[in-house]
Amino acid sequence: MTLASERDEPRLSVGQVAKRADVAVSTLHFYETKGLIRSWRNAGNQRRYKKDVLRRIAVIKAGQKMGISLVEIKETLSTLPESRTPNKEDWARMSRFWQAQLDEKIAYMMRVREMVDGCIGCGCLSMKSCPMYNPEDIVATEANGAVWLDHPEQAKAAKNCYDSQN
Amino acid sequence: MTLASERDEPRLSVGQVAKRADVAVSTLHFYETKGLIRSWRNAGNQRRYKKDVLRRIAVIKAGQKMGISLVEIKETLSTLPESRTPNKEDWARMSRFWQAQLDEKIAYMMRVREMVDGCIGCGCLSMKSCPMYNPEDIVATEANGAVWLDHPEQAKAAKNCYDSQN
DNA sequence: CTAAAACCTCAACCAAGCTTTAGGTAAAGA
DNA sequence: TCTTTACCTAAAGCTTGGTTGAGGTTTTAG
């Protein structure tokens, strides 16, 4: 039987973590500078990690796959009490939070898709009247954009305005 | 009545184009260096644009809204005969092409969403067995990723593997 | 004619998310 | 012990899509 204090000792080298987590060593250094993971040092100043760093990296990768930025991931991780490594329940909570953001992105892209569908037949692309150019709107990568559906009247502008541009 | 040769003369200054297209002057310079638009020069070395540059910019902005990179937009524009500025039919063809890519992105993000949904209950996030970590897969921003659905058997791995990681 | 506004080029800078390089130290295997 | 492999830090480089600034010229309005 092992004691909790023994199990918690940082034993993993940066190379071992990199291999197990399938990331580059430089990525681990980078994450550390960004405060996403932490390490201890051995007598020779080499990094040693606790095993739970693997779960943190897993959560980071999961968040990234969902399109969440490292800054946001860090913020979400830091909401855990004492910045503890996420357990199963934490992961459920975080992933539900991120999933909502993912849903927004999907919804935004589907609105763009619909709009383009309407604009194909029209072809006007007028900077002034085409609903493709709602200036209130923002690009898809900014992960936000419930604007088009807020202004449904604009969809009506998408008809037969091609010739008016030239 | 105006002659075609007169109508085609580059008359618009960079400031006029910027204002009409609602982009910064620096953006127009930038697009020119990237080969997305072209200009002529007047006697004093100032840029003069043909009117159709506005339509090109409109297409560029539409492509960007659909998540297409400037490089891809340039490539698509260059498939036009003699790099002519897109007309209504060209726009229909290009937008359908880009829409297909947008559809792929949406589909990818929805697959991620499904996967996360399954993983919330599981919580394992094992680097080796969790379907969140298909190494063949790529991140959403790379606009490609028909991988998860190619390996449906992986979804089965998402059950009760939480404890096996520690 | 003069001053302001617009324009020119070139270079540097920004964010994100890393990777690469350089120069040097530590640990591990034969 | 010796050599290879792994590791260290700090700084620079990369990509995308631009913006900002410096220093100088052209155009336009009064």
mmCIF file of C-alpha atoms (C1' of nucleotides) in Angstrom:
data_model
loop_
_atom_site.group_PDB
_atom_site.id
_atom_site.type_symbol
_atom_site.label_atom_id
_atom_site.label_comp_id
_atom_site.label_asym_id
_atom_site.label_seq_id
_atom_site.Cartn_x
_atom_site.Cartn_y
_atom_site.Cartn_z
ATOM 1 C CA MET A 1 0.000 0.000 0.000
ATOM 2 C CA THR A 2 1.249 3.440 -0.955
ATOM 3 C CA LEU A 3 0.733 6.618 0.977
ATOM 4 C CA ALA A 4 -0.969 9.605 -0.566
ATOM 5 C CA SER A 5 2.171 11.666 -0.062
ATOM 6 C CA GLU A 6 4.159 9.143 -2.077
ATOM 7 C CA ARG A 7 1.641 8.943 -4.886
ATOM 8 C CA ASP A 8 1.683 12.718 -5.222
ATOM 9 C CA GLU A 9 5.402 13.061 -5.698
ATOM 10 C CA PRO A 10 6.364 14.636 -8.970
ATOM 11 C CA ARG A 11 8.173 11.898 -10.830
ATOM 12 C CA LEU A 12 7.480 12.370 -14.495
ATOM 13 C CA SER A 13 10.121 14.049 -16.629
ATOM 14 C CA VAL A 14 9.154 16.459 -19.339
ATOM 15 C CA GLY A 15 10.034 13.891 -21.976
ATOM 16 C CA GLN A 16 7.830 11.267 -20.422
ATOM 17 C CA VAL A 17 4.895 13.639 -20.191
ATOM 18 C CA ALA A 18 5.428 14.767 -23.772
ATOM 19 C CA LYS A 19 5.403 11.183 -24.977
ATOM 20 C CA ARG A 20 2.369 10.108 -22.991
ATOM 21 C CA ALA A 21 0.362 13.193 -23.821
ATOM 22 C CA ASP A 22 1.535 13.245 -27.426
ATOM 23 C CA VAL A 23 2.697 16.842 -27.370
ATOM 24 C CA ALA A 24 6.141 18.361 -27.962
ATOM 25 C CA VAL A 25 8.431 19.145 -25.052
ATOM 26 C CA SER A 26 8.422 22.741 -26.190
ATOM 27 C CA THR A 27 4.653 22.758 -25.868
ATOM 28 C CA LEU A 28 4.935 21.786 -22.217
ATOM 29 C CA HIS A 29 7.433 24.567 -21.608
ATOM 30 C CA PHE A 30 5.070 26.917 -23.377
ATOM 31 C CA TYR A 31 2.042 25.823 -21.359
ATOM 32 C CA GLU A 32 4.032 26.319 -18.205
ATOM 33 C CA THR A 33 4.946 29.892 -19.123
ATOM 34 C CA LYS A 34 1.255 30.492 -19.768
ATOM 35 C CA GLY A 35 0.303 29.121 -16.374
ATOM 36 C CA LEU A 36 -1.687 26.204 -17.735
ATOM 37 C CA ILE A 37 0.391 23.519 -16.062
ATOM 38 C CA ARG A 38 3.016 23.526 -13.341
ATOM 39 C CA SER A 39 6.127 21.570 -12.567
ATOM 40 C CA TRP A 40 8.588 20.993 -9.775
ATOM 41 C CA ARG A 41 12.347 20.747 -10.161
ATOM 42 C CA ASN A 42 14.742 17.985 -9.222
ATOM 43 C CA ALA A 43 18.223 18.565 -7.824
ATOM 44 C CA GLY A 44 19.574 19.154 -11.309
ATOM 45 C CA ASN A 45 16.945 21.786 -12.162
ATOM 46 C CA GLN A 46 15.004 19.490 -14.441
ATOM 47 C CA ARG A 47 11.221 19.580 -14.515
ATOM 48 C CA ARG A 48 9.270 16.891 -12.729
ATOM 49 C CA TYR A 49 5.525 16.553 -13.049
ATOM 50 C CA LYS A 50 2.793 14.955 -11.018
ATOM 51 C CA LYS A 51 0.778 12.387 -12.851
ATOM 52 C CA ASP A 52 -2.312 14.547 -12.881
ATOM 53 C CA VAL A 53 -0.641 16.862 -15.364
ATOM 54 C CA LEU A 54 -1.784 14.356 -17.962
ATOM 55 C CA ARG A 55 -5.385 15.028 -17.136
ATOM 56 C CA ARG A 56 -4.838 18.760 -17.264
ATOM 57 C CA ILE A 57 -3.300 18.426 -20.704
ATOM 58 C CA ALA A 58 -6.211 16.237 -21.724
ATOM 59 C CA VAL A 59 -8.629 18.948 -20.678
ATOM 60 C CA ILE A 60 -6.569 21.567 -22.497
ATOM 61 C CA LYS A 61 -6.645 19.500 -25.662
ATOM 62 C CA ALA A 62 -10.334 18.834 -25.327
ATOM 63 C CA GLY A 63 -10.992 22.528 -24.927
ATOM 64 C CA GLN A 64 -8.871 23.330 -27.944
ATOM 65 C CA LYS A 65 -10.716 20.782 -30.008
ATOM 66 C CA MET A 66 -13.863 22.656 -29.068
ATOM 67 C CA GLY A 67 -12.293 25.879 -30.289
ATOM 68 C CA ILE A 68 -11.630 27.387 -26.871
ATOM 69 C CA SER A 69 -8.550 29.608 -26.605
ATOM 70 C CA LEU A 70 -5.776 28.861 -24.157
ATOM 71 C CA VAL A 71 -6.623 31.993 -22.227
ATOM 72 C CA GLU A 72 -10.195 30.861 -21.746
ATOM 73 C CA ILE A 73 -9.077 27.367 -20.887
ATOM 74 C CA LYS A 74 -6.760 28.771 -18.266
ATOM 75 C CA GLU A 75 -9.561 30.878 -16.841
ATOM 76 C CA THR A 76 -11.921 27.955 -16.697
ATOM 77 C CA LEU A 77 -9.293 25.754 -15.057
ATOM 78 C CA SER A 78 -8.600 28.449 -12.506
ATOM 79 C CA THR A 79 -12.222 28.446 -11.370
ATOM 80 C CA LEU A 80 -11.552 25.094 -9.756
ATOM 81 C CA PRO A 81 -11.029 25.289 -5.997
ATOM 82 C CA GLU A 82 -7.325 25.743 -5.358
ATOM 83 C CA SER A 83 -6.741 25.196 -9.058
ATOM 84 C CA ARG A 84 -7.086 21.498 -8.437
ATOM 85 C CA THR A 85 -6.742 19.233 -11.411
ATOM 86 C CA PRO A 86 -10.186 18.520 -12.834
ATOM 87 C CA ASN A 87 -11.883 15.329 -11.853
ATOM 88 C CA LYS A 88 -14.756 13.669 -13.608
ATOM 89 C CA GLU A 89 -17.373 16.072 -12.269
ATOM 90 C CA ASP A 90 -15.208 19.097 -13.034
ATOM 91 C CA TRP A 91 -14.769 17.884 -16.569
ATOM 92 C CA ALA A 92 -18.503 17.458 -16.945
ATOM 93 C CA ARG A 93 -19.098 21.014 -15.779
ATOM 94 C CA MET A 94 -16.361 22.537 -17.916
ATOM 95 C CA SER A 95 -17.245 20.619 -21.012
ATOM 96 C CA ARG A 96 -20.865 21.626 -20.701
ATOM 97 C CA PHE A 97 -19.758 25.237 -20.451
ATOM 98 C CA TRP A 98 -17.532 24.928 -23.492
ATOM 99 C CA GLN A 99 -20.158 22.990 -25.333
ATOM 100 C CA ALA A 100 -22.490 25.954 -25.037
ATOM 101 C CA GLN A 101 -19.869 28.108 -26.704
ATOM 102 C CA LEU A 102 -19.381 25.481 -29.377
ATOM 103 C CA ASP A 103 -23.120 25.495 -29.942
ATOM 104 C CA GLU A 104 -23.001 29.231 -30.486
ATOM 105 C CA LYS A 105 -20.248 28.865 -33.041
ATOM 106 C CA ILE A 106 -22.151 26.166 -34.860
ATOM 107 C CA ALA A 107 -25.294 28.266 -34.829
ATOM 108 C CA TYR A 108 -23.376 31.260 -36.143
ATOM 109 C CA MET A 109 -21.884 29.260 -38.988
ATOM 110 C CA MET A 110 -25.267 27.883 -39.885
ATOM 111 C CA ARG A 111 -26.668 31.391 -40.038
ATOM 112 C CA VAL A 112 -23.840 32.377 -42.354
ATOM 113 C CA ARG A 113 -24.628 29.357 -44.457
ATOM 114 C CA GLU A 114 -28.294 30.264 -44.742
ATOM 115 C CA MET A 115 -27.419 33.810 -45.626
ATOM 116 C CA VAL A 116 -25.043 32.728 -48.355
ATOM 117 C CA ASP A 117 -27.696 30.416 -49.688
ATOM 118 C CA GLY A 118 -29.982 33.383 -50.117
ATOM 119 C CA CYS A 119 -27.199 35.503 -51.581
ATOM 120 C CA ILE A 120 -26.225 32.988 -54.243
ATOM 121 C CA GLY A 121 -29.424 33.650 -56.133
ATOM 122 C CA CYS A 122 -29.140 37.341 -55.557
ATOM 123 C CA GLY A 123 -25.459 37.948 -56.207
ATOM 124 C CA CYS A 124 -25.605 41.606 -55.344
ATOM 125 C CA LEU A 125 -22.990 41.683 -52.605
ATOM 126 C CA SER A 126 -23.771 45.324 -52.164
ATOM 127 C CA MET A 127 -21.776 46.803 -49.329
ATOM 128 C CA LYS A 128 -24.742 48.909 -48.356
ATOM 129 C CA SER A 129 -27.753 46.650 -48.590
ATOM 130 C CA CYS A 130 -26.599 43.029 -48.754
ATOM 131 C CA PRO A 131 -27.268 41.121 -45.539
ATOM 132 C CA MET A 132 -23.841 39.533 -45.939
ATOM 133 C CA TYR A 133 -22.417 42.807 -44.674
ATOM 134 C CA ASN A 134 -24.151 43.536 -41.454
ATOM 135 C CA PRO A 135 -21.551 45.740 -39.833
ATOM 136 C CA GLU A 136 -22.751 44.728 -36.376
ATOM 137 C CA ASP A 137 -21.645 41.234 -37.160
ATOM 138 C CA ILE A 138 -18.284 39.705 -36.402
ATOM 139 C CA VAL A 139 -16.238 36.963 -37.959
ATOM 140 C CA ALA A 140 -16.807 33.331 -37.162
ATOM 141 C CA THR A 141 -13.494 32.866 -35.388
ATOM 142 C CA GLU A 142 -14.517 35.334 -32.745
ATOM 143 C CA ALA A 143 -16.974 32.824 -31.451
ATOM 144 C CA ASN A 144 -19.923 35.058 -31.035
ATOM 145 C CA GLY A 145 -22.460 36.467 -33.370
ATOM 146 C CA ALA A 146 -26.113 36.177 -32.614
ATOM 147 C CA VAL A 147 -26.617 39.217 -34.757
ATOM 148 C CA TRP A 148 -28.090 38.100 -38.013
ATOM 149 C CA LEU A 149 -31.065 36.491 -36.474
ATOM 150 C CA ASP A 150 -31.606 39.624 -34.465
ATOM 151 C CA HIS A 151 -32.209 41.511 -37.685
ATOM 152 C CA PRO A 152 -34.396 39.259 -39.822
ATOM 153 C CA GLU A 153 -35.681 42.201 -41.816
ATOM 154 C CA GLN A 154 -32.312 42.374 -43.503
ATOM 155 C CA ALA A 155 -32.939 39.100 -45.273
ATOM 156 C CA LYS A 156 -35.494 40.884 -47.393
ATOM 157 C CA ALA A 157 -32.803 43.105 -48.837
ATOM 158 C CA ALA A 158 -31.194 40.099 -50.502
ATOM 159 C CA LYS A 159 -33.311 40.179 -53.613
ATOM 160 C CA ASN A 160 -32.552 41.531 -57.047
ATOM 161 C CA CYS A 161 -30.145 44.186 -55.967
ATOM 162 C CA TYR A 162 -27.303 43.020 -58.201
ATOM 163 C CA ASP A 163 -27.622 45.613 -60.909
ATOM 164 C CA SER A 164 -27.901 48.509 -58.532
ATOM 165 C CA GLN A 165 -24.261 48.258 -57.531
ATOM 166 C CA ASN A 166 -22.638 49.150 -60.828
ATOM 167 C CA MET B 1 -23.650 57.711 -73.636
ATOM 168 C CA THR B 2 -20.265 56.627 -72.354
ATOM 169 C CA LEU B 3 -17.812 54.382 -74.151
ATOM 170 C CA ALA B 4 -16.670 51.115 -72.624
ATOM 171 C CA SER B 5 -13.096 52.392 -72.577
ATOM 172 C CA GLU B 6 -14.176 55.386 -70.543
ATOM 173 C CA ARG B 7 -16.195 53.372 -68.084
ATOM 174 C CA ASP B 8 -13.212 51.096 -67.460
ATOM 175 C CA GLU B 9 -10.809 53.839 -66.563
ATOM 176 C CA PRO B 10 -9.407 53.554 -63.066
ATOM 177 C CA ARG B 11 -10.783 56.597 -61.298
ATOM 178 C CA LEU B 12 -11.302 55.633 -57.695
ATOM 179 C CA SER B 13 -8.712 56.713 -55.176
ATOM 180 C CA VAL B 14 -7.706 54.419 -52.356
ATOM 181 C CA GLY B 15 -9.588 56.545 -49.879
ATOM 182 C CA GLN B 16 -12.785 56.411 -51.894
ATOM 183 C CA VAL B 17 -12.567 52.651 -52.214
ATOM 184 C CA ALA B 18 -11.828 52.295 -48.516
ATOM 185 C CA LYS B 19 -14.859 54.358 -47.625
ATOM 186 C CA ARG B 20 -17.225 52.610 -50.004
ATOM 187 C CA ALA B 21 -16.040 49.140 -49.105
ATOM 188 C CA ASP B 22 -15.785 49.933 -45.412
ATOM 189 C CA VAL B 23 -12.219 48.751 -45.043
ATOM 190 C CA ALA B 24 -9.079 50.615 -43.965
ATOM 191 C CA VAL B 25 -6.736 52.069 -46.542
ATOM 192 C CA SER B 26 -4.011 49.908 -45.098
ATOM 193 C CA THR B 27 -6.143 46.860 -45.805
ATOM 194 C CA LEU B 28 -6.283 47.782 -49.474
ATOM 195 C CA HIS B 29 -2.517 48.159 -49.573
ATOM 196 C CA PHE B 30 -2.263 44.816 -47.854
ATOM 197 C CA TYR B 31 -4.629 43.084 -50.271
ATOM 198 C CA GLU B 32 -2.644 44.484 -53.151
ATOM 199 C CA THR B 33 0.624 43.082 -51.820
ATOM 200 C CA LYS B 34 -1.133 39.729 -51.518
ATOM 201 C CA GLY B 35 -2.342 39.885 -55.099
ATOM 202 C CA LEU B 36 -6.016 39.962 -54.218
ATOM 203 C CA ILE B 37 -6.733 43.272 -55.892
ATOM 204 C CA ARG B 38 -4.837 45.465 -58.335
ATOM 205 C CA SER B 39 -4.485 49.157 -58.935
ATOM 206 C CA TRP B 40 -3.147 51.551 -61.502
ATOM 207 C CA ARG B 41 -1.184 54.708 -60.763
ATOM 208 C CA ASN B 42 -1.847 58.295 -61.693
ATOM 209 C CA ALA B 43 0.843 60.807 -62.673
ATOM 210 C CA GLY B 44 1.631 61.443 -59.016
ATOM 211 C CA ASN B 45 2.073 57.736 -58.200
ATOM 212 C CA GLN B 46 -1.197 57.490 -56.351
ATOM 213 C CA ARG B 47 -3.365 54.374 -56.670
ATOM 214 C CA ARG B 48 -6.413 54.450 -58.886
ATOM 215 C CA TYR B 49 -8.915 51.621 -58.968
ATOM 216 C CA LYS B 50 -11.530 50.432 -61.394
ATOM 217 C CA LYS B 51 -14.999 50.287 -60.002
ATOM 218 C CA ASP B 52 -15.083 46.509 -60.104
ATOM 219 C CA VAL B 53 -12.576 46.402 -57.270
ATOM 220 C CA LEU B 54 -15.584 46.916 -55.021
ATOM 221 C CA ARG B 55 -17.067 43.633 -56.144
ATOM 222 C CA ARG B 56 -13.772 41.855 -55.643
ATOM 223 C CA ILE B 57 -13.588 43.188 -52.107
ATOM 224 C CA ALA B 58 -17.174 42.114 -51.554
ATOM 225 C CA VAL B 59 -16.275 38.593 -52.612
ATOM 226 C CA ILE B 60 -13.208 38.635 -50.388
ATOM 227 C CA LYS B 61 -15.302 39.708 -47.416
ATOM 228 C CA ALA B 62 -17.965 37.146 -48.164
ATOM 229 C CA GLY B 63 -15.334 34.429 -48.357
ATOM 230 C CA GLN B 64 -13.832 35.541 -45.077
ATOM 231 C CA LYS B 65 -17.201 35.486 -43.429
ATOM 232 C CA MET B 66 -17.453 31.877 -44.539
ATOM 233 C CA GLY B 67 -14.115 31.167 -42.897
ATOM 234 C CA ILE B 68 -12.077 30.950 -46.095
ATOM 235 C CA SER B 69 -8.467 32.109 -45.849
ATOM 236 C CA LEU B 70 -7.134 34.890 -48.054
ATOM 237 C CA VAL B 71 -4.870 32.406 -49.794
ATOM 238 C CA GLU B 72 -7.815 30.220 -50.747
ATOM 239 C CA ILE B 73 -9.856 33.238 -51.759
ATOM 240 C CA LYS B 74 -7.032 34.343 -54.012
ATOM 241 C CA GLU B 75 -6.794 30.889 -55.536
ATOM 242 C CA THR B 76 -10.505 30.738 -56.161
ATOM 243 C CA LEU B 77 -10.499 34.210 -57.694
ATOM 244 C CA SER B 78 -7.618 33.239 -59.930
ATOM 245 C CA THR B 79 -9.618 30.378 -61.439
ATOM 246 C CA LEU B 80 -11.680 32.995 -63.234
ATOM 247 C CA PRO B 81 -10.717 33.446 -66.902
ATOM 248 C CA GLU B 82 -8.095 36.175 -67.078
ATOM 249 C CA SER B 83 -8.693 36.814 -63.393
ATOM 250 C CA ARG B 84 -11.763 38.756 -64.364
ATOM 251 C CA THR B 85 -13.725 40.256 -61.570
ATOM 252 C CA PRO B 86 -16.520 37.895 -60.562
ATOM 253 C CA ASN B 87 -19.953 38.489 -62.005
ATOM 254 C CA LYS B 88 -23.180 37.110 -60.654
ATOM 255 C CA GLU B 89 -22.641 33.623 -62.054
ATOM 256 C CA ASP B 90 -19.053 33.518 -60.842
ATOM 257 C CA TRP B 91 -20.217 34.474 -57.395
ATOM 258 C CA ALA B 92 -22.801 31.717 -57.439
ATOM 259 C CA ARG B 93 -20.161 29.154 -58.382
ATOM 260 C CA MET B 94 -17.591 30.356 -55.858
ATOM 261 C CA SER B 95 -20.028 30.699 -53.032
ATOM 262 C CA ARG B 96 -21.327 27.199 -53.635
ATOM 263 C CA PHE B 97 -17.752 25.939 -53.500
ATOM 264 C CA TRP B 98 -17.066 27.809 -50.279
ATOM 265 C CA GLN B 99 -20.383 26.769 -48.870
ATOM 266 C CA ALA B 100 -19.343 23.150 -49.251
ATOM 267 C CA GLN B 101 -16.263 23.892 -47.173
ATOM 268 C CA LEU B 102 -18.382 25.693 -44.622
ATOM 269 C CA ASP B 103 -20.630 22.645 -44.493
ATOM 270 C CA GLU B 104 -17.623 20.503 -43.721
ATOM 271 C CA LYS B 105 -16.612 22.781 -40.897
ATOM 272 C CA ILE B 106 -20.095 22.750 -39.466
ATOM 273 C CA ALA B 107 -20.220 18.986 -39.739
ATOM 274 C CA TYR B 108 -16.845 18.697 -38.059
ATOM 275 C CA MET B 109 -17.895 20.910 -35.180
ATOM 276 C CA MET B 110 -21.076 18.950 -34.760
ATOM 277 C CA ARG B 111 -19.093 15.742 -34.582
ATOM 278 C CA VAL B 112 -16.915 17.317 -31.903
ATOM 279 C CA ARG B 113 -20.054 18.311 -30.078
ATOM 280 C CA GLU B 114 -21.473 14.793 -30.204
ATOM 281 C CA MET B 115 -18.213 13.377 -29.025
ATOM 282 C CA VAL B 116 -18.006 15.747 -26.100
ATOM 283 C CA ASP B 117 -21.559 14.898 -25.226
ATOM 284 C CA GLY B 118 -20.574 11.266 -24.928
ATOM 285 C CA CYS B 119 -17.418 12.141 -23.053
ATOM 286 C CA ILE B 120 -19.165 14.231 -20.419
ATOM 287 C CA GLY B 121 -20.690 11.131 -18.898
ATOM 288 C CA CYS B 122 -17.482 9.203 -19.292
ATOM 289 C CA GLY B 123 -14.918 11.757 -18.152
ATOM 290 C CA CYS B 124 -11.957 9.530 -18.853
ATOM 291 C CA LEU B 125 -10.060 11.749 -21.275
ATOM 292 C CA SER B 126 -7.512 8.998 -21.637
ATOM 293 C CA MET B 127 -4.875 9.950 -24.148
ATOM 294 C CA LYS B 128 -4.816 6.391 -25.421
ATOM 295 C CA SER B 129 -8.409 5.278 -25.586
ATOM 296 C CA CYS B 130 -10.659 8.340 -25.410
ATOM 297 C CA PRO B 131 -12.228 9.187 -28.754
ATOM 298 C CA MET B 132 -11.531 12.847 -28.007
ATOM 299 C CA TYR B 133 -7.914 12.097 -28.898
ATOM 300 C CA ASN B 134 -7.996 10.586 -32.298
ATOM 301 C CA PRO B 135 -4.521 11.538 -33.452
ATOM 302 C CA GLU B 136 -5.629 11.399 -37.099
ATOM 303 C CA ASP B 137 -7.898 14.266 -36.350
ATOM 304 C CA ILE B 138 -7.114 17.925 -36.732
ATOM 305 C CA VAL B 139 -8.314 21.080 -35.095
ATOM 306 C CA ALA B 140 -11.423 22.829 -36.223
ATOM 307 C CA THR B 141 -9.645 25.920 -37.471
ATOM 308 C CA GLU B 142 -7.860 23.869 -40.084
ATOM 309 C CA ALA B 143 -11.134 23.495 -41.864
ATOM 310 C CA ASN B 144 -11.033 19.811 -42.512
ATOM 311 C CA GLY B 145 -11.702 16.791 -40.419
ATOM 312 C CA ALA B 146 -13.907 14.008 -41.659
ATOM 313 C CA VAL B 147 -12.045 11.673 -39.400
ATOM 314 C CA TRP B 148 -14.199 10.937 -36.407
ATOM 315 C CA LEU B 149 -17.075 9.596 -38.384
ATOM 316 C CA ASP B 150 -14.649 7.424 -40.285
ATOM 317 C CA HIS B 151 -13.883 5.615 -37.052
ATOM 318 C CA PRO B 152 -17.228 5.065 -35.344
ATOM 319 C CA GLU B 153 -15.856 2.152 -33.383
ATOM 320 C CA GLN B 154 -13.943 4.636 -31.276
ATOM 321 C CA ALA B 155 -17.149 5.952 -29.791
ATOM 322 C CA LYS B 156 -17.460 2.670 -27.944
ATOM 323 C CA ALA B 157 -14.248 3.346 -26.083
ATOM 324 C CA ALA B 158 -15.870 6.311 -24.369
ATOM 325 C CA LYS B 159 -17.412 4.323 -21.566
ATOM 326 C CA ASN B 160 -16.268 3.870 -18.016
ATOM 327 C CA CYS B 161 -12.616 4.340 -18.655
ATOM 328 C CA TYR B 162 -12.149 7.143 -16.165
ATOM 329 C CA ASP B 163 -10.532 5.159 -13.404
ATOM 330 C CA SER B 164 -8.087 3.387 -15.650
ATOM 331 C CA GLN B 165 -6.057 6.533 -16.212
ATOM 332 C CA ASN B 166 -4.809 7.105 -12.709
ATOM 333 C "C1'" DC C 1 -0.482 80.550 -52.850
ATOM 334 C "C1'" DT C 2 -0.651 78.135 -48.824
ATOM 335 C "C1'" DA C 3 -2.139 74.858 -45.633
ATOM 336 C "C1'" DA C 4 -4.563 70.808 -44.725
ATOM 337 C "C1'" DA C 5 -5.888 66.405 -46.149
ATOM 338 C "C1'" DA C 6 -4.775 62.526 -48.642
ATOM 339 C "C1'" DC C 7 -1.404 59.738 -50.403
ATOM 340 C "C1'" DC C 8 3.268 57.208 -50.868
ATOM 341 C "C1'" DT C 9 6.869 53.369 -49.106
ATOM 342 C "C1'" DC C 10 9.045 50.646 -45.900
ATOM 343 C "C1'" DA C 11 9.501 48.678 -41.583
ATOM 344 C "C1'" DA C 12 7.931 47.401 -37.273
ATOM 345 C "C1'" DC C 13 4.320 45.701 -34.442
ATOM 346 C "C1'" DC C 14 0.011 42.902 -32.717
ATOM 347 C "C1'" DA C 15 -2.371 38.355 -31.207
ATOM 348 C "C1'" DA C 16 -2.181 33.014 -30.828
ATOM 349 C "C1'" DG C 17 0.071 29.015 -30.351
ATOM 350 C "C1'" DC C 18 3.631 27.186 -30.831
ATOM 351 C "C1'" DT C 19 8.625 25.603 -32.918
ATOM 352 C "C1'" DT C 20 13.436 26.369 -33.660
ATOM 353 C "C1'" DT C 21 17.999 27.653 -32.526
ATOM 354 C "C1'" DA C 22 22.010 28.468 -29.675
ATOM 355 C "C1'" DG C 23 24.835 27.578 -26.089
ATOM 356 C "C1'" DG C 24 25.317 24.979 -22.020
ATOM 357 C "C1'" DT C 25 24.119 21.278 -18.064
ATOM 358 C "C1'" DA C 26 22.369 16.732 -16.241
ATOM 359 C "C1'" DA C 27 21.356 11.999 -16.400
ATOM 360 C "C1'" DA C 28 21.676 7.401 -18.169
ATOM 361 C "C1'" DG C 29 23.707 3.427 -20.510
ATOM 362 C "C1'" DA C 30 27.793 0.557 -22.037
ATOM 363 C "C1'" DT D 1 34.371 6.672 -17.421
ATOM 364 C "C1'" DC D 2 32.785 8.139 -21.543
ATOM 365 C "C1'" DT D 3 29.430 9.134 -24.676
ATOM 366 C "C1'" DT D 4 24.932 9.712 -25.940
ATOM 367 C "C1'" DT D 5 20.534 11.313 -24.824
ATOM 368 C "C1'" DA D 6 17.744 14.313 -22.339
ATOM 369 C "C1'" DC D 7 17.264 18.528 -20.415
ATOM 370 C "C1'" DC D 8 17.915 23.741 -19.314
ATOM 371 C "C1'" DT D 9 17.087 29.058 -20.643
ATOM 372 C "C1'" DA D 10 16.386 32.850 -23.538
ATOM 373 C "C1'" DA D 11 15.467 34.740 -27.679
ATOM 374 C "C1'" DA D 12 14.036 34.586 -32.269
ATOM 375 C "C1'" DG D 13 11.011 32.803 -35.881
ATOM 376 C "C1'" DC D 14 6.609 31.266 -38.005
ATOM 377 C "C1'" DT D 15 1.627 32.051 -39.762
ATOM 378 C "C1'" DT D 16 -2.601 34.928 -40.630
ATOM 379 C "C1'" DG D 17 -4.649 39.227 -41.326
ATOM 380 C "C1'" DG D 18 -3.904 43.051 -40.815
ATOM 381 C "C1'" DT D 19 -2.522 48.040 -38.101
ATOM 382 C "C1'" DT D 20 0.724 51.684 -36.782
ATOM 383 C "C1'" DG D 21 4.356 54.871 -37.376
ATOM 384 C "C1'" DA D 22 7.999 57.569 -39.594
ATOM 385 C "C1'" DG D 23 9.359 60.457 -43.042
ATOM 386 C "C1'" DG D 24 8.266 62.377 -47.366
ATOM 387 C "C1'" DT D 25 5.120 63.687 -51.675
ATOM 388 C "C1'" DT D 26 0.684 64.976 -54.050
ATOM 389 C "C1'" DT D 27 -3.747 66.785 -54.293
ATOM 390 C "C1'" DT D 28 -7.343 69.752 -52.964
ATOM 391 C "C1'" DA D 29 -9.778 73.554 -50.661
ATOM 392 C "C1'" DG D 30 -9.868 78.267 -49.312
#
